[in-house]
Short mmCIF file of C-alpha atoms and ligand atoms in Angstrom, two decimals:
data_model
loop_
_atom_site.label_atom_id
_atom_site.label_comp_id
_atom_site.label_asym_id
_atom_site.label_seq_id
_atom_site.Cartn_x
_atom_site.Cartn_y
_atom_site.Cartn_z
CA MET A 1 -16.32 -20.33 -16.70
CA VAL A 2 -18.61 -20.12 -13.70
CA SER A 3 -19.07 -16.85 -11.89
CA LYS A 4 -18.11 -16.17 -8.30
CA GLN A 5 -21.79 -15.61 -7.57
CA TYR A 6 -22.54 -19.15 -8.84
CA GLN A 7 -19.79 -20.67 -6.67
CA ASP A 8 -20.96 -18.70 -3.64
CA ASN A 9 -24.50 -19.93 -4.20
CA ILE A 10 -23.33 -23.55 -4.39
CA ALA A 11 -21.39 -23.19 -1.13
CA THR A 12 -24.31 -21.45 0.61
CA ILE A 13 -26.85 -24.05 -0.50
CA VAL A 14 -24.67 -26.93 0.72
CA GLN A 15 -24.31 -25.15 4.04
CA LYS A 16 -28.10 -24.64 4.23
CA ILE A 17 -28.63 -28.36 3.56
CA GLN A 18 -26.17 -29.29 6.29
CA GLU A 19 -27.70 -26.91 8.82
CA ALA A 20 -31.33 -27.74 8.04
CA GLU A 21 -33.34 -29.69 10.60
CA ALA A 22 -35.92 -30.53 7.97
CA ILE A 23 -35.88 -30.37 4.16
CA VAL A 24 -38.96 -30.14 1.96
CA VAL A 25 -38.30 -30.83 -1.71
CA GLY A 26 -40.76 -29.77 -4.40
CA GLY A 27 -39.93 -31.41 -7.71
CA ALA A 28 -41.56 -30.98 -11.12
CA SER A 29 -40.96 -31.79 -14.77
CA GLY A 30 -37.73 -29.76 -15.03
CA MET A 31 -36.08 -32.44 -12.87
CA SER A 32 -36.68 -35.00 -15.62
CA THR A 33 -36.17 -32.86 -18.72
CA ALA A 34 -32.74 -31.91 -17.33
CA ASN A 35 -31.77 -35.57 -17.84
CA GLY A 36 -32.98 -35.59 -21.42
CA HIS A 37 -36.13 -37.37 -20.23
CA ASP A 38 -38.47 -35.15 -22.16
CA PHE A 39 -41.63 -37.22 -21.89
CA TYR A 40 -43.86 -34.53 -23.35
CA GLY A 41 -42.50 -32.99 -26.53
CA HIS A 42 -41.33 -34.36 -29.90
CA SER A 43 -38.24 -35.68 -28.17
CA LYS A 44 -35.74 -38.47 -28.62
CA TYR A 45 -37.84 -40.56 -26.22
CA TRP A 46 -40.85 -40.14 -28.51
CA ILE A 47 -38.99 -40.69 -31.78
CA ASP A 48 -37.17 -43.80 -30.48
CA ASN A 49 -40.28 -45.49 -29.12
CA PHE A 50 -43.43 -44.21 -30.78
CA SER A 51 -42.77 -43.93 -34.52
CA GLU A 52 -45.66 -46.33 -35.22
CA PHE A 53 -48.03 -44.07 -33.33
CA GLU A 54 -46.76 -41.03 -35.19
CA ARG A 55 -47.27 -42.82 -38.51
CA ASN A 56 -50.77 -44.10 -37.67
CA TYR A 57 -52.17 -41.00 -35.97
CA GLY A 58 -49.87 -38.10 -36.80
CA ILE A 59 -49.28 -37.45 -33.09
CA ARG A 60 -45.90 -35.98 -32.19
CA GLY A 61 -45.37 -36.35 -28.48
CA ASN A 62 -46.72 -37.83 -25.27
CA PHE A 63 -48.82 -34.85 -24.39
CA GLN A 64 -50.73 -35.20 -27.66
CA ALA A 65 -50.78 -38.98 -27.36
CA LEU A 66 -52.39 -38.82 -23.93
CA TYR A 67 -55.26 -36.61 -25.11
CA TYR A 68 -55.65 -37.98 -28.63
CA LYS A 69 -59.13 -39.31 -29.49
CA TYR A 70 -58.29 -42.88 -30.52
CA ARG A 71 -60.95 -44.67 -32.55
CA THR A 72 -60.82 -47.66 -30.22
CA SER A 73 -59.82 -48.44 -26.64
CA GLU A 74 -57.48 -51.12 -27.96
CA GLU A 75 -55.42 -48.42 -29.67
CA ARG A 76 -55.49 -46.05 -26.70
CA TRP A 77 -54.33 -48.79 -24.34
CA ALA A 78 -51.54 -49.76 -26.70
CA TYR A 79 -50.15 -46.27 -26.27
CA LEU A 80 -50.75 -46.17 -22.49
CA ALA A 81 -49.18 -49.61 -22.02
CA LYS A 82 -46.09 -48.83 -24.04
CA HIS A 83 -45.50 -45.51 -22.31
CA GLY A 84 -46.31 -46.96 -18.87
CA THR A 85 -43.93 -49.89 -19.31
CA LEU A 86 -41.15 -47.56 -20.43
CA MET A 87 -41.72 -45.47 -17.27
CA PHE A 88 -41.12 -48.59 -15.20
CA ASP A 89 -37.99 -49.48 -17.17
CA THR A 90 -36.33 -46.07 -17.34
CA PRO A 91 -33.61 -45.92 -14.65
CA PRO A 92 -33.50 -42.87 -12.36
CA GLY A 93 -31.81 -39.90 -14.05
CA GLN A 94 -28.68 -38.18 -12.76
CA THR A 95 -30.56 -35.24 -11.20
CA TYR A 96 -32.41 -37.71 -8.95
CA LEU A 97 -29.21 -39.55 -8.06
CA ASP A 98 -27.50 -36.26 -7.13
CA LEU A 99 -30.47 -35.09 -5.07
CA TYR A 100 -30.44 -38.43 -3.28
CA LYS A 101 -26.77 -37.96 -2.34
CA LEU A 102 -27.57 -34.49 -0.99
CA ILE A 103 -30.50 -35.31 1.26
CA LYS A 104 -30.53 -39.06 1.94
CA ASP A 105 -29.23 -38.70 5.52
CA LYS A 106 -31.44 -35.73 6.36
CA ASN A 107 -34.94 -35.47 7.74
CA TYR A 108 -36.75 -34.79 4.45
CA PHE A 109 -40.00 -35.02 2.52
CA ILE A 110 -40.75 -34.75 -1.21
CA ILE A 111 -43.80 -33.40 -2.97
CA SER A 112 -43.84 -33.84 -6.74
CA THR A 113 -46.22 -33.14 -9.59
CA ASN A 114 -44.30 -35.61 -11.79
CA GLN A 115 -46.04 -38.76 -12.90
CA ASP A 116 -42.98 -40.48 -14.33
CA MET A 117 -42.04 -42.54 -11.25
CA GLN A 118 -38.53 -41.13 -11.13
CA PHE A 119 -38.67 -40.04 -7.47
CA SER A 120 -40.18 -43.40 -6.42
CA LYS A 121 -37.18 -45.26 -7.85
CA LEU A 122 -34.83 -43.82 -5.22
CA PHE A 123 -36.84 -42.40 -2.35
CA PRO A 124 -39.09 -44.42 -0.01
CA GLU A 125 -42.82 -44.16 -0.62
CA GLU A 126 -43.55 -42.85 2.89
CA LYS A 127 -41.40 -39.78 2.18
CA ILE A 128 -43.19 -38.83 -1.05
CA CYS A 129 -46.50 -37.18 -1.85
CA LEU A 130 -47.80 -37.21 -5.45
CA PRO A 131 -50.85 -34.93 -5.69
CA GLN A 132 -51.14 -35.41 -9.47
CA GLY A 133 -51.11 -39.20 -9.23
CA ASP A 134 -48.58 -41.68 -10.47
CA ALA A 135 -48.53 -44.28 -13.24
CA HIS A 136 -47.87 -47.10 -10.76
CA TRP A 137 -51.63 -47.31 -10.27
CA PHE A 138 -54.95 -47.77 -12.05
CA GLN A 139 -58.35 -46.62 -10.87
CA CYS A 140 -61.89 -47.25 -12.13
CA GLY A 141 -62.55 -44.92 -15.09
CA ILE A 142 -65.87 -43.64 -13.71
CA PRO A 143 -64.72 -43.96 -10.83
CA CYS A 144 -67.41 -46.17 -9.27
CA HIS A 145 -65.45 -46.84 -6.07
CA ASP A 146 -62.51 -45.55 -4.08
CA GLN A 147 -59.55 -47.83 -4.70
CA VAL A 148 -56.33 -47.85 -6.74
CA TYR A 149 -54.82 -51.02 -8.22
CA PRO A 150 -51.19 -51.89 -9.05
CA ALA A 151 -50.71 -51.33 -12.79
CA GLU A 152 -47.33 -52.86 -13.60
CA GLU A 153 -48.33 -56.42 -14.43
CA MET A 154 -51.28 -55.35 -16.58
CA LEU A 155 -49.19 -52.71 -18.37
CA ARG A 156 -46.40 -55.17 -19.16
CA ASN A 157 -48.83 -57.79 -20.38
CA MET A 158 -50.56 -55.29 -22.69
CA ALA A 159 -47.27 -53.90 -23.97
CA ALA A 160 -45.97 -57.38 -24.77
CA ASN A 161 -49.08 -58.01 -26.90
CA ILE A 162 -49.20 -54.85 -29.01
CA LYS A 163 -49.69 -55.50 -32.71
CA ASP A 164 -49.55 -52.43 -34.95
CA THR A 165 -50.61 -49.98 -32.21
CA ARG A 166 -53.43 -52.19 -30.84
CA ILE A 167 -53.78 -54.56 -27.92
CA PRO A 168 -56.14 -57.59 -27.84
CA THR A 169 -59.60 -56.57 -26.54
CA GLU A 170 -59.50 -59.04 -23.63
CA LEU A 171 -56.44 -57.30 -22.17
CA ILE A 172 -58.17 -53.93 -21.65
CA PRO A 173 -58.03 -53.39 -17.85
CA ARG A 174 -61.52 -53.68 -16.37
CA CYS A 175 -62.85 -52.42 -13.05
CA PRO A 176 -63.52 -55.41 -10.76
CA LYS A 177 -66.73 -53.77 -9.48
CA CYS A 178 -68.49 -52.26 -12.51
CA SER A 179 -66.49 -53.84 -15.40
CA GLY A 180 -65.98 -50.41 -16.93
CA GLU A 181 -62.55 -49.55 -18.25
CA MET A 182 -59.88 -48.59 -15.77
CA GLU A 183 -57.78 -45.43 -16.12
CA PRO A 184 -54.19 -44.66 -15.17
CA TRP A 185 -54.22 -42.93 -11.77
CA ILE A 186 -52.97 -39.59 -13.06
CA ARG A 187 -54.55 -36.13 -13.06
CA SER A 188 -57.55 -36.07 -15.44
CA PHE A 189 -61.27 -35.28 -15.34
CA VAL A 190 -61.93 -38.57 -13.55
CA PHE A 191 -58.82 -38.51 -11.31
CA LEU A 192 -59.59 -40.25 -8.01
CA GLU A 193 -58.78 -38.08 -5.01
CA GLY A 194 -59.84 -40.74 -2.55
CA GLU A 195 -58.32 -42.37 0.49
CA PHE A 196 -55.01 -43.17 -1.22
CA TRP A 197 -54.60 -39.61 -2.46
CA GLU A 198 -55.55 -38.21 0.95
CA GLU A 199 -53.01 -40.45 2.69
CA GLY A 200 -50.25 -38.84 0.62
CA MET A 201 -51.48 -35.33 1.35
CA GLU A 202 -51.74 -36.14 5.06
CA ARG A 203 -48.16 -37.45 5.15
CA TYR A 204 -47.05 -34.17 3.62
CA GLY A 205 -49.16 -32.06 5.98
CA LYS A 206 -47.93 -34.01 8.99
CA PHE A 207 -44.30 -33.46 8.04
CA LEU A 208 -44.89 -29.71 7.67
CA ILE A 209 -46.62 -29.48 11.05
CA GLU A 210 -44.09 -31.66 12.91
CA ASN A 211 -41.26 -29.48 11.66
CA SER A 212 -43.01 -26.13 11.84
CA ASP A 213 -40.77 -24.64 14.54
CA LYS A 214 -37.56 -26.11 13.14
CA LYS A 215 -35.00 -24.81 10.71
CA VAL A 216 -36.69 -25.82 7.45
CA LEU A 217 -35.11 -25.66 4.03
CA PHE A 218 -37.46 -25.66 1.04
CA ILE A 219 -35.84 -26.80 -2.22
CA GLU A 220 -37.80 -26.19 -5.39
CA LEU A 221 -36.52 -28.04 -8.46
CA GLY A 222 -37.73 -27.60 -12.02
CA VAL A 223 -41.11 -26.18 -11.09
CA GLY A 224 -42.49 -24.16 -13.98
CA SER A 225 -45.62 -22.04 -13.91
CA MET A 226 -48.09 -24.78 -14.94
CA THR A 227 -49.49 -25.55 -11.48
CA PRO A 228 -48.10 -22.90 -9.10
CA ASN A 229 -50.67 -23.60 -6.39
CA ILE A 230 -49.16 -27.03 -5.59
CA ILE A 231 -45.50 -26.18 -4.93
CA LYS A 232 -44.47 -22.65 -5.90
CA TYR A 233 -46.99 -20.52 -3.98
CA PRO A 234 -47.08 -22.64 -0.80
CA PHE A 235 -43.25 -22.78 -0.66
CA SER A 236 -43.08 -18.98 -0.97
CA GLN A 237 -45.74 -18.48 1.69
CA MET A 238 -44.25 -20.94 4.15
CA THR A 239 -40.76 -19.49 3.71
CA TYR A 240 -42.12 -16.02 4.28
CA SER A 241 -44.18 -16.87 7.36
CA ARG A 242 -41.72 -19.19 9.16
CA PRO A 243 -38.90 -17.28 10.84
CA ASP A 244 -36.34 -20.08 10.43
CA ALA A 245 -37.21 -21.13 6.87
CA PHE A 246 -35.09 -20.71 3.78
CA LEU A 247 -35.95 -21.35 0.12
CA VAL A 248 -33.75 -22.55 -2.73
CA ARG A 249 -35.18 -22.37 -6.23
CA ILE A 250 -33.41 -23.95 -9.19
CA ASN A 251 -34.76 -23.91 -12.72
CA LYS A 252 -33.72 -22.71 -16.14
CA GLY A 253 -35.61 -19.49 -16.85
CA GLU A 254 -36.60 -19.00 -13.19
CA ALA A 255 -37.61 -15.45 -12.31
CA PRO A 256 -35.45 -13.62 -9.73
CA THR A 257 -36.22 -13.97 -6.01
CA PRO A 258 -39.29 -11.88 -5.15
CA GLU A 259 -38.68 -8.83 -2.97
CA MET A 260 -40.63 -10.25 0.00
CA LEU A 261 -38.19 -13.20 0.20
CA LYS A 262 -35.06 -11.15 -0.36
CA ASN A 263 -33.00 -12.44 2.56
CA LYS A 264 -34.65 -15.84 2.76
CA ALA A 265 -34.08 -17.33 -0.66
CA ILE A 266 -31.57 -18.16 -3.34
CA THR A 267 -32.83 -18.40 -6.89
CA MET A 268 -30.62 -20.06 -9.48
CA ASN A 269 -31.67 -19.53 -13.08
CA ALA A 270 -29.49 -22.39 -14.31
CA ASP A 271 -29.39 -25.94 -15.61
CA ILE A 272 -30.67 -28.16 -12.78
CA ALA A 273 -28.47 -31.07 -13.82
CA GLN A 274 -25.35 -28.89 -13.57
CA VAL A 275 -26.34 -27.30 -10.26
CA LEU A 276 -27.25 -30.58 -8.54
CA SER A 277 -24.07 -32.18 -9.78
CA ASP A 278 -22.02 -29.23 -8.47
CA LEU A 279 -23.85 -29.34 -5.14
CA ALA A 280 -23.20 -33.06 -4.77
CA SER A 281 -19.49 -32.66 -5.60
CA HIS A 282 -19.16 -29.72 -3.23
CA MET A 283 -20.76 -31.67 -0.41
CA GLN A 284 -18.60 -34.71 -1.11
CA GLY A 285 -15.51 -32.49 -1.08
CA MET A 286 -16.48 -31.08 2.31
CA ASN A 287 -17.22 -34.52 3.74
CA SER A 288 -13.85 -35.91 2.69
CA LEU A 289 -12.23 -32.83 4.21
CA ASP A 290 -14.03 -33.58 7.49
CA ASP A 291 -12.88 -37.20 7.36
CA GLY A 292 -9.31 -36.03 6.76
CA GLU A 293 -9.39 -33.75 9.81
CA LEU A 294 -10.87 -36.50 11.92
CA SER A 295 -8.25 -39.08 11.04
CA GLN A 296 -5.52 -36.47 11.58
CA GLY A 297 -6.99 -35.78 15.01
CA ARG A 298 -6.87 -39.46 15.88
CA GLU A 299 -3.24 -39.71 14.88
CA VAL A 300 -2.32 -36.82 17.15
CA SER A 301 -4.07 -38.32 20.16
ZN1 ZN B 1 -65.92 -49.22 -11.59
#
């Protein structure tokens, strides 16, 4: 049984979406875990796909697998290729589909710390900024030069040639300039914040500036406390400083709205999947109501 407060919040958020002249979405890992896509822990995803890696190395999840000291590059790339290929093949989860329904016709922009490609499967690249990188790309592992390279073909080729958690040596991705090993373009000690990264940040900055005097709605989805300086703090600050801004925060375990944002924010400590699904249904209900009124109007005239 949902509370009246919950229902009121759903109605208010849908209204805020409809009224907004610009929407800025900040999405993090909670968006994916809500769909059962737990890419980090000892989850179903891990157990179904990586039992060989668990047997050979004792690792129990992607987070460990990513930082594990493999004896050879052939073994490390076997893991990276398998995980990377699965990221390409995993369809977008329901939370992403529901969010798409809610904002697709609006003037919006998305910033996400996720590296699992889920946003990119539905939303156009020019409307997304990925400050932590994204597994679509490789970079030089040093890096010796400023360029990212499409990873899909190399990942699929490696994954198709894994034998007992190893790939053939000749398939290890090599930098075309220095012949060193490449790296997935995701946040690490060698993460390349070059031209490609800056382009994304500039797109985001431009959207914020262009819409600075408009009615902006910030929607924060599944953002924990891991990297608050990317989404959480800036969203709070911008909501506070812009007279026409409003903030919606949805995440299980989310702390209540801070005092300084009391009349400018709704915080829902709830399951993101449930909330987005309820928002999408509520909006659909309102739209069909509008259509009904319209067609009635036409009949009268
Ligand atoms: Zn290089």
